[in-house]
Amino acid sequence: MSHVSLKCTACGNLHDSSMDTIQCPDCGEPVDVRYGPNHQTGDHTWAGVPIPMPYHQTGQSVTLGEGNTPVVAVNWVAGEVGIQNVDAKLEYMNPTGSFKDRGTAVMMSVAKELGVTEVVEDSSGNAGASVSAYAGRAGIIAHVFAPANAPEAKLQQIKVYGAQTHSIEGPREATTQAAIDYYQQRGLVYASHNLSPYFLEGTKTFAYELAASPAGVPDHVIIPVGNGALFIGAWKGFQELLAAGRIDKTPKMHAIQADGVMPVAAAFAGKPWTLEDSRPTIAGGISVATPPRKQQVLDILSASRGQSIAVDDTSIVWWQKAMASKEGIYCEPTSAAAFAGLQILAEHGHISREDRALVAVTGFGLKDAPPA
Ligand SMILES: Cc1ncc(COP(=O)(O)O)c(C=O)c1O
Ligand SMILES: [Zn+2]
């Protein structure tokens, strides 16, 4: 993969593209894919537009038809929050029911091309289900580590796609540590959706689809953020499109967190926040107390002039129920958090009445416990 290298997000050093380089060997920070001058974008297109991808041949890619998710107007939401145009991009219509499939498809395509036969992943549920499905399809053995208290439907989904599941007691961080110990002891590949630079190459397709849509790029994109895979990937896509002259503006990117686990929102507000400040939240997908790509998320908030908002569980449940009963959109609590965040953004005047806002509905409601 000579056309691709991995660039450290902190020190800027370049490294060879490899599934074994999940953090910069020089400083330990996450790495991103960088395309060399000889890169041929012509091989890959998305939404009719050339897109740089880290694997070579389209025919080798591991796909289940992910992406190209519908965008629907949510007029009841628009009235409720006082904005004229609000759209929802239904990411739960991806093959395993969450946006993670965008990232997994590319990560697994690279793994297959590099001859990887066995991977380790840790997940609160959705990424685990996605990796389990795509690994099985690619003929790759997957070990998925998940918290013992993850929603039953997600644990079942991970199992039924065929991954070897490892259930870990304790906080979410204990699951990550168990996965790291496991891959290091056995010399396996760590296909972490939080760290893999290839995963972000998949989530960037979100931006390509918006750019190609008749309405074009919205003024605001609202995303529930744990580690920021969709948030960072979407921004990367917008930057590529801008550099290629295919769009002339980028949206404000807003990162929504739960107030029980809000490292990004706190840092954005300039307030101290540590692991000890964590409280339980029903938004399990964004319950990430120490996101390794936090600085990247903060940099994007600043570059796009977006906001980071923390919302409480009461408002998350309210929005989850309201989205189902008023809009026919049954999303999981993590995804409902984005609508609770939209309401606050509008209330605080960060989104004006005439602006067009788009909310990513990241995961399907049946994956989680029903709202109380
Ligand atoms: C439904 C859903 N939405 C949003 C997120 C947040 O994704 P990220 O941690 O990449 O920001 C997750 C992560 O698990 C999720 O499952
Ligand atoms: Zn570095």
GROMACS .gro file of C-alpha atoms and ligand atoms in nm:
model
  389
    1MET     CA    1   0.000   0.000   0.000
    2SER     CA    2   0.267   0.242  -0.107
    3HIS     CA    3   0.019   0.516  -0.196
    4VAL     CA    4  -0.091   0.541   0.164
    5SER     CA    5   0.098   0.634   0.476
    6LEU     CA    6  -0.007   0.698   0.833
    7LYS     CA    7   0.044   1.044   0.973
    8CYS     CA    8   0.057   1.111   1.347
    9THR     CA    9  -0.215   1.352   1.460
   10ALA     CA   10   0.021   1.504   1.720
   11CYS     CA   11   0.387   1.499   1.608
   12GLY     CA   12   0.313   1.474   1.235
   13ASN     CA   13   0.562   1.193   1.172
   14LEU     CA   14   0.484   0.959   0.883
   15HIS     CA   15   0.470   0.582   0.916
   16ASP     CA   16   0.411   0.294   0.675
   17SER     CA   17   0.053   0.184   0.631
   18SER     CA   18  -0.006  -0.123   0.843
   19MET     CA   19  -0.282  -0.273   1.058
   20ASP     CA   20  -0.023  -0.305   1.336
   21THR     CA   21   0.032   0.072   1.362
   22ILE     CA   22  -0.261   0.181   1.570
   23GLN     CA   23  -0.075   0.460   1.750
   24CYS     CA   24   0.228   0.667   1.654
   25PRO     CA   25   0.542   0.466   1.742
   26ASP     CA   26   0.718   0.796   1.826
   27CYS     CA   27   0.468   0.967   2.057
   28GLY     CA   28   0.179   0.726   2.117
   29GLU     CA   29  -0.095   0.948   1.970
   30PRO     CA   30  -0.350   0.831   1.707
   31VAL     CA   31  -0.259   0.825   1.338
   32ASP     CA   32  -0.461   0.917   1.028
   33VAL     CA   33  -0.441   0.794   0.668
   34ARG     CA   34  -0.249   1.022   0.433
   35TYR     CA   35  -0.256   0.976   0.058
   36GLY     CA   36   0.061   1.024  -0.146
   37PRO     CA   37   0.084   1.233  -0.464
   38ASN     CA   38   0.067   0.919  -0.679
   39HIS     CA   39  -0.262   0.813  -0.532
   40GLN     CA   40  -0.520   0.728  -0.796
   41THR     CA   41  -0.864   0.830  -0.678
   42GLY     CA   42  -1.018   0.706  -1.001
   43ASP     CA   43  -1.043   0.352  -0.863
   44HIS     CA   44  -1.306   0.443  -0.608
   45THR     CA   45  -1.612   0.662  -0.622
   46TRP     CA   46  -1.878   0.744  -0.364
   47ALA     CA   47  -2.207   0.913  -0.443
   48GLY     CA   48  -2.068   0.957  -0.795
   49VAL     CA   49  -1.755   1.138  -0.682
   50PRO     CA   50  -1.393   1.009  -0.676
   51ILE     CA   51  -1.291   0.926  -0.321
   52PRO     CA   52  -0.947   0.829  -0.193
   53MET     CA   53  -0.954   0.488  -0.024
   54PRO     CA   54  -0.673   0.300   0.151
   55TYR     CA   55  -0.728  -0.033  -0.026
   56HIS     CA   56  -0.658  -0.099  -0.389
   57GLN     CA   57  -0.925  -0.272  -0.589
   58THR     CA   58  -1.295  -0.217  -0.551
   59GLY     CA   59  -1.348  -0.588  -0.618
   60GLN     CA   60  -1.152  -0.681  -0.308
   61SER     CA   61  -1.353  -0.470  -0.073
   62VAL     CA   62  -1.565  -0.624   0.198
   63THR     CA   63  -1.907  -0.470   0.165
   64LEU     CA   64  -2.267  -0.527   0.271
   65GLY     CA   65  -2.409  -0.223   0.093
   66GLU     CA   66  -2.335   0.020   0.376
   67GLY     CA   67  -2.388   0.393   0.340
   68ASN     CA   68  -2.617   0.591   0.110
   69THR     CA   69  -2.858   0.619   0.401
   70PRO     CA   70  -3.182   0.816   0.360
   71VAL     CA   71  -3.215   1.179   0.460
   72VAL     CA   72  -3.568   1.264   0.576
   73ALA     CA   73  -3.719   1.591   0.688
   74VAL     CA   74  -3.828   1.588   1.053
   75ASN     CA   75  -4.085   1.864   1.054
   76TRP     CA   76  -4.224   1.797   1.401
   77VAL     CA   77  -3.868   1.834   1.538
   78ALA     CA   78  -3.824   2.155   1.341
   79GLY     CA   79  -4.138   2.301   1.498
   80GLU     CA   80  -4.041   2.183   1.845
   81VAL     CA   81  -3.696   2.344   1.840
   82GLY     CA   82  -3.790   2.647   1.630
   83ILE     CA   83  -3.572   2.588   1.322
   84GLN     CA   84  -3.719   2.592   0.972
   85ASN     CA   85  -3.530   2.299   0.823
   86VAL     CA   86  -3.420   1.995   1.018
   87ASP     CA   87  -3.321   1.672   0.845
   88ALA     CA   88  -3.234   1.334   0.992
   89LYS     CA   89  -2.986   1.106   0.820
   90LEU     CA   90  -3.094   0.755   0.911
   91GLU     CA   91  -2.764   0.587   0.985
   92TYR     CA   92  -2.946   0.301   1.154
   93MET     CA   93  -3.038   0.180   0.806
   94ASN     CA   94  -2.685   0.052   0.765
   95PRO     CA   95  -2.655  -0.331   0.742
   96THR     CA   96  -2.604  -0.403   1.113
   97GLY     CA   97  -2.816  -0.110   1.233
   98SER     CA   98  -2.560   0.161   1.304
   99PHE     CA   99  -2.321   0.401   1.130
  100LYS     CA  100  -2.030   0.181   1.238
  101ASP     CA  101  -2.068  -0.025   0.919
  102ARG     CA  102  -1.921   0.259   0.715
  103GLY     CA  103  -1.597   0.237   0.908
  104THR     CA  104  -1.591  -0.138   0.948
  105ALA     CA  105  -1.630  -0.198   0.573
  106VAL     CA  106  -1.311  -0.007   0.495
  107MET     CA  107  -1.118  -0.138   0.795
  108MET     CA  108  -1.203  -0.498   0.700
  109SER     CA  109  -1.126  -0.436   0.333
  110VAL     CA  110  -0.776  -0.324   0.432
  111ALA     CA  111  -0.742  -0.620   0.670
  112LYS     CA  112  -0.838  -0.864   0.397
  113GLU     CA  113  -0.605  -0.706   0.144
  114LEU     CA  114  -0.317  -0.728   0.393
  115GLY     CA  115  -0.390  -1.095   0.461
  116VAL     CA  116  -0.501  -1.047   0.822
  117THR     CA  117  -0.677  -1.360   0.953
  118GLU     CA  118  -0.771  -1.274   1.312
  119VAL     CA  119  -0.866  -0.943   1.478
  120VAL     CA  120  -0.951  -0.812   1.824
  121GLU     CA  121  -1.204  -0.534   1.891
  122ASP     CA  122  -1.365  -0.383   2.199
  123SER     CA  123  -1.701  -0.215   2.187
  124SER     CA  124  -2.007  -0.107   2.382
  125GLY     CA  125  -2.205  -0.309   2.130
  126ASN     CA  126  -2.258  -0.153   1.790
  127ALA     CA  127  -1.902  -0.159   1.661
  128GLY     CA  128  -1.870  -0.512   1.794
  129ALA     CA  129  -2.175  -0.627   1.600
  130SER     CA  130  -2.046  -0.454   1.289
  131VAL     CA  131  -1.697  -0.604   1.314
  132SER     CA  132  -1.848  -0.946   1.384
  133ALA     CA  133  -2.061  -0.929   1.069
  134TYR     CA  134  -1.797  -0.795   0.831
  135ALA     CA  135  -1.520  -1.017   0.969
  136GLY     CA  136  -1.738  -1.323   0.922
  137ARG     CA  137  -1.811  -1.218   0.565
  138ALA     CA  138  -1.440  -1.164   0.498
  139GLY     CA  139  -1.344  -1.499   0.649
  140ILE     CA  140  -1.156  -1.329   0.932
  141ILE     CA  141  -1.182  -1.454   1.293
  142ALA     CA  142  -1.300  -1.178   1.527
  143HIS     CA  143  -1.266  -1.157   1.904
  144VAL     CA  144  -1.508  -0.897   2.035
  145PHE     CA  145  -1.470  -0.771   2.391
  146ALA     CA  146  -1.782  -0.606   2.533
  147PRO     CA  147  -1.889  -0.487   2.880
  148ALA     CA  148  -2.093  -0.750   3.065
  149ASN     CA  149  -2.365  -0.488   3.116
  150ALA     CA  150  -2.400  -0.404   2.742
  151PRO     CA  151  -2.759  -0.428   2.611
  152GLU     CA  152  -2.863  -0.789   2.561
  153ALA     CA  153  -2.976  -0.735   2.202
  154LYS     CA  154  -2.632  -0.600   2.107
  155LEU     CA  155  -2.453  -0.891   2.277
  156GLN     CA  156  -2.678  -1.137   2.094
  157GLN     CA  157  -2.614  -0.963   1.766
  158ILE     CA  158  -2.237  -0.984   1.814
  159LYS     CA  159  -2.267  -1.358   1.887
  160VAL     CA  160  -2.498  -1.449   1.604
  161TYR     CA  161  -2.264  -1.299   1.341
  162GLY     CA  162  -2.006  -1.546   1.468
  163ALA     CA  163  -1.744  -1.350   1.662
  164GLN     CA  164  -1.586  -1.503   1.969
  165THR     CA  165  -1.727  -1.287   2.244
  166HIS     CA  166  -1.550  -1.190   2.565
  167SER     CA  167  -1.773  -1.038   2.831
  168ILE     CA  168  -1.587  -0.810   3.075
  169GLU     CA  169  -1.712  -0.692   3.414
  170GLY     CA  170  -1.646  -0.340   3.541
  171PRO     CA  171  -1.631  -0.002   3.369
  172ARG     CA  172  -1.602   0.041   2.990
  173GLU     CA  173  -1.228   0.106   3.028
  174ALA     CA  174  -1.179  -0.247   3.170
  175THR     CA  175  -1.312  -0.389   2.841
  176THR     CA  176  -1.060  -0.190   2.638
  177GLN     CA  177  -0.776  -0.300   2.864
  178ALA     CA  178  -0.879  -0.666   2.837
  179ALA     CA  179  -0.881  -0.640   2.456
  180ILE     CA  180  -0.537  -0.476   2.455
  181ASP     CA  181  -0.393  -0.745   2.683
  182TYR     CA  182  -0.544  -1.015   2.462
  183TYR     CA  183  -0.411  -0.887   2.129
  184GLN     CA  184  -0.069  -0.810   2.271
  185GLN     CA  185  -0.030  -1.150   2.436
  186ARG     CA  186  -0.132  -1.334   2.121
  187GLY     CA  187   0.029  -1.107   1.864
  188LEU     CA  188  -0.305  -1.038   1.692
  189VAL     CA  189  -0.428  -0.730   1.503
  190TYR     CA  190  -0.619  -0.474   1.711
  191ALA     CA  191  -0.904  -0.362   1.485
  192SER     CA  192  -1.015  -0.086   1.722
  193HIS     CA  193  -1.283   0.136   1.576
  194ASN     CA  194  -1.159   0.410   1.809
  195LEU     CA  195  -0.799   0.398   1.695
  196SER     CA  196  -0.795   0.247   1.345
  197PRO     CA  197  -0.714   0.516   1.089
  198TYR     CA  198  -0.888   0.305   0.822
  199PHE     CA  199  -1.217   0.318   1.013
  200LEU     CA  200  -1.224   0.696   0.964
  201GLU     CA  201  -1.172   0.652   0.590
  202GLY     CA  202  -1.504   0.468   0.592
  203THR     CA  203  -1.702   0.717   0.798
  204LYS     CA  204  -1.597   1.000   0.568
  205THR     CA  205  -1.847   0.869   0.309
  206PHE     CA  206  -2.116   1.039   0.522
  207ALA     CA  207  -1.988   1.376   0.398
  208TYR     CA  208  -1.968   1.263   0.034
  209GLU     CA  209  -2.335   1.167   0.042
  210LEU     CA  210  -2.442   1.501   0.185
  211ALA     CA  211  -2.238   1.691  -0.073
  212ALA     CA  212  -2.403   1.494  -0.354
  213SER     CA  213  -2.757   1.534  -0.219
  214PRO     CA  214  -2.990   1.781  -0.395
  215ALA     CA  215  -2.997   2.008  -0.088
  216GLY     CA  216  -2.618   2.004  -0.063
  217VAL     CA  217  -2.414   2.050   0.254
  218PRO     CA  218  -2.626   2.164   0.552
  219ASP     CA  219  -2.529   2.459   0.773
  220HIS     CA  220  -2.505   2.239   1.084
  221VAL     CA  221  -2.429   1.872   1.142
  222ILE     CA  222  -2.518   1.732   1.486
  223ILE     CA  223  -2.357   1.405   1.594
  224PRO     CA  224  -2.351   1.210   1.923
  225VAL     CA  225  -1.981   1.180   2.006
  226GLY     CA  226  -1.799   0.928   2.221
  227ASN     CA  227  -1.464   0.887   2.055
  228GLY     CA  228  -1.573   1.074   1.743
  229ALA     CA  229  -1.542   0.821   1.459
  230LEU     CA  230  -1.833   0.964   1.263
  231PHE     CA  231  -1.754   1.321   1.368
  232ILE     CA  232  -1.387   1.306   1.265
  233GLY     CA  233  -1.451   1.100   0.952
  234ALA     CA  234  -1.730   1.330   0.830
  235TRP     CA  235  -1.504   1.633   0.876
  236LYS     CA  236  -1.225   1.459   0.685
  237GLY     CA  237  -1.470   1.399   0.402
  238PHE     CA  238  -1.579   1.764   0.396
  239GLN     CA  239  -1.214   1.873   0.389
  240GLU     CA  240  -1.137   1.643   0.095
  241LEU     CA  241  -1.440   1.770  -0.095
  242LEU     CA  242  -1.344   2.130  -0.025
  243ALA     CA  243  -0.985   2.071  -0.141
  244ALA     CA  244  -1.116   1.906  -0.461
  245GLY     CA  245  -1.339   2.208  -0.528
  246ARG     CA  246  -1.657   2.000  -0.505
  247ILE     CA  247  -1.810   2.205  -0.223
  248ASP     CA  248  -1.756   2.568  -0.130
  249LYS     CA  249  -1.854   2.558   0.236
  250THR     CA  250  -1.832   2.318   0.526
  251PRO     CA  251  -2.093   2.281   0.801
  252LYS     CA  252  -2.055   2.369   1.166
  253MET     CA  253  -1.994   2.039   1.340
  254HIS     CA  254  -2.162   1.997   1.681
  255ALA     CA  255  -2.060   1.718   1.919
  256ILE     CA  256  -2.326   1.599   2.164
  257GLN     CA  257  -2.237   1.408   2.480
  258ALA     CA  258  -2.424   1.275   2.785
  259ASP     CA  259  -2.364   1.483   3.096
  260GLY     CA  260  -2.258   1.168   3.286
  261VAL     CA  261  -1.960   1.116   3.054
  262MET     CA  262  -1.858   1.447   2.900
  263PRO     CA  263  -1.481   1.472   2.846
  264VAL     CA  264  -1.523   1.656   2.514
  265ALA     CA  265  -1.801   1.892   2.624
  266ALA     CA  266  -1.611   1.979   2.943
  267ALA     CA  267  -1.283   2.043   2.761
  268PHE     CA  268  -1.471   2.253   2.506
  269ALA     CA  269  -1.615   2.463   2.791
  270GLY     CA  270  -1.269   2.487   2.950
  271LYS     CA  271  -1.379   2.292   3.257
  272PRO     CA  272  -1.181   2.014   3.428
  273TRP     CA  273  -1.324   1.663   3.390
  274THR     CA  274  -1.168   1.325   3.473
  275LEU     CA  275  -1.263   0.959   3.475
  276GLU     CA  276  -1.364   0.996   3.842
  277ASP     CA  277  -1.636   1.242   3.735
  278SER     CA  278  -1.813   0.971   3.528
  279ARG     CA  279  -2.171   0.881   3.615
  280PRO     CA  280  -2.386   0.611   3.454
  281THR     CA  281  -2.583   0.716   3.146
  282ILE     CA  282  -2.833   0.535   2.925
  283ALA     CA  283  -2.640   0.664   2.623
  284GLY     CA  284  -2.400   0.369   2.626
  285GLY     CA  285  -2.254   0.440   2.281
  286ILE     CA  286  -2.112   0.774   2.391
  287SER     CA  287  -2.005   0.660   2.736
  288VAL     CA  288  -1.636   0.701   2.657
  289ALA     CA  289  -1.452   0.867   2.945
  290THR     CA  290  -1.104   0.882   2.791
  291PRO     CA  291  -1.146   0.911   2.414
  292PRO     CA  292  -0.807   0.869   2.246
  293ARG     CA  293  -0.903   1.109   1.965
  294LYS     CA  294  -1.036   1.383   2.194
  295GLN     CA  295  -0.791   1.645   2.071
  296GLN     CA  296  -0.894   1.584   1.710
  297VAL     CA  297  -1.259   1.637   1.803
  298LEU     CA  298  -1.171   1.962   1.983
  299ASP     CA  299  -0.968   2.081   1.682
  300ILE     CA  300  -1.267   2.016   1.452
  301LEU     CA  301  -1.506   2.198   1.686
  302SER     CA  302  -1.276   2.495   1.665
  303ALA     CA  303  -1.211   2.475   1.288
  304SER     CA  304  -1.579   2.433   1.199
  305ARG     CA  305  -1.698   2.683   1.466
  306GLY     CA  306  -1.922   2.416   1.620
  307GLN     CA  307  -2.031   2.358   1.978
  308SER     CA  308  -2.012   2.068   2.219
  309ILE     CA  309  -2.315   2.020   2.445
  310ALA     CA  310  -2.380   1.775   2.728
  311VAL     CA  311  -2.740   1.655   2.776
  312ASP     CA  312  -2.906   1.470   3.065
  313ASP     CA  313  -3.066   1.126   3.058
  314THR     CA  314  -3.415   1.266   3.122
  315SER     CA  315  -3.405   1.468   2.802
  316ILE     CA  316  -3.251   1.174   2.613
  317VAL     CA  317  -3.543   0.945   2.707
  318TRP     CA  318  -3.793   1.220   2.624
  319TRP     CA  319  -3.643   1.264   2.278
  320GLN     CA  320  -3.615   0.890   2.218
  321LYS     CA  321  -3.988   0.847   2.280
  322ALA     CA  322  -4.085   1.162   2.093
  323MET     CA  323  -3.880   1.069   1.786
  324ALA     CA  324  -4.056   0.731   1.773
  325SER     CA  325  -4.412   0.856   1.832
  326LYS     CA  326  -4.398   1.185   1.639
  327GLU     CA  327  -4.158   1.103   1.358
  328GLY     CA  328  -4.163   0.722   1.329
  329ILE     CA  329  -3.791   0.718   1.399
  330TYR     CA  330  -3.702   0.462   1.665
  331CYS     CA  331  -3.343   0.527   1.758
  332GLU     CA  332  -3.135   0.412   2.051
  333PRO     CA  333  -3.077   0.647   2.348
  334THR     CA  334  -2.728   0.740   2.227
  335SER     CA  335  -2.878   0.870   1.904
  336ALA     CA  336  -3.165   1.049   2.080
  337ALA     CA  337  -2.901   1.251   2.267
  338ALA     CA  338  -2.827   1.435   1.942
  339PHE     CA  339  -3.184   1.570   1.930
  340ALA     CA  340  -3.165   1.678   2.294
  341GLY     CA  341  -2.845   1.859   2.192
  342LEU     CA  342  -3.014   2.016   1.889
  343GLN     CA  343  -3.277   2.165   2.118
  344ILE     CA  344  -3.014   2.328   2.339
  345LEU     CA  345  -2.817   2.454   2.038
  346ALA     CA  346  -3.132   2.620   1.906
  347GLU     CA  347  -3.230   2.760   2.247
  348HIS     CA  348  -2.885   2.914   2.290
  349GLY     CA  349  -2.898   3.070   1.946
  350HIS     CA  350  -2.613   2.863   1.802
  351ILE     CA  351  -2.848   2.755   1.524
  352SER     CA  352  -3.064   3.029   1.383
  353ARG     CA  353  -3.416   2.985   1.257
  354GLU     CA  354  -3.326   3.008   0.889
  355ASP     CA  355  -3.036   2.760   0.907
  356ARG     CA  356  -3.054   2.403   0.784
  357ALA     CA  357  -2.956   2.146   1.046
  358LEU     CA  358  -2.891   1.775   0.991
  359VAL     CA  359  -2.886   1.521   1.272
  360ALA     CA  360  -2.715   1.182   1.235
  361VAL     CA  361  -2.945   0.911   1.371
  362THR     CA  362  -2.662   0.674   1.450
  363GLY     CA  363  -2.822   0.352   1.585
  364PHE     CA  364  -3.151   0.158   1.579
  365GLY     CA  365  -3.385   0.148   1.881
  366LEU     CA  366  -3.429  -0.229   1.895
  367LYS     CA  367  -3.059  -0.267   1.974
  368ASP     CA  368  -3.111  -0.126   2.324
  369ALA     CA  369  -3.355  -0.169   2.611
  370PRO     CA  370  -3.692   0.001   2.541
  371PRO     CA  371  -3.737   0.345   2.697
  372ALA     CA  372  -3.889   0.335   3.047
  373LIG     C1  373  -2.542   0.452   1.820
  373LIG     C2  374  -2.412   0.519   1.841
  373LIG     N1  375  -2.403   0.651   1.819
  373LIG     C3  376  -2.288   0.718   1.838
  373LIG     C4  377  -2.174   0.654   1.883
  373LIG     C5  378  -2.051   0.734   1.904
  373LIG     O1  379  -1.949   0.698   1.816
  373LIG     P1  380  -1.801   0.748   1.843
  373LIG     O2  381  -1.757   0.682   1.972
  373LIG     O3  382  -1.722   0.701   1.729
  373LIG     O4  383  -1.807   0.895   1.857
  373LIG     C6  384  -2.177   0.516   1.906
  373LIG     C7  385  -2.057   0.444   1.952
  373LIG     O5  386  -2.063   0.334   2.001
  373LIG     C8  387  -2.299   0.447   1.886
  373LIG     O6  388  -2.309   0.316   1.910
  374ZN      ZN  389   0.354   1.105   1.690
   0.00000   0.00000   0.00000
